[in-house]
Amino acid sequence: MLANGRRKSSHPVYTLVLSGRTEPIKPAKG
């Protein structure tokens, strides 16, 4: 999961995931 987020470092939402916030990534991914 982190690998995909790192690939899309273009999106600020993915950056939150790396920080530990999976709440904003949930709707963004789905």
Coordinates of C-alpha atoms in Angstrom, one line a residue, residues 8-23:
K8 CA 1.8 9.0 -6.6
S9 CA 3.7 11.6 -4.6
S10 CA 2.1 14.0 -7.0
H11 CA -1.1 13.9 -4.9
P12 CA -1.0 15.7 -1.5
V13 CA -3.6 13.2 -0.3
Y14 CA -1.1 10.3 -0.6
T15 CA 1.4 12.3 1.4
L16 CA -1.0 12.1 4.4
V17 CA -1.0 8.3 4.2
L18 CA 2.8 8.3 4.7
S19 CA 2.2 10.4 7.8
G20 CA -0.2 7.8 9.1
R21 CA -3.6 9.3 8.2
T22 CA -5.5 6.6 6.3
E23 CA -8.8 8.5 6.6

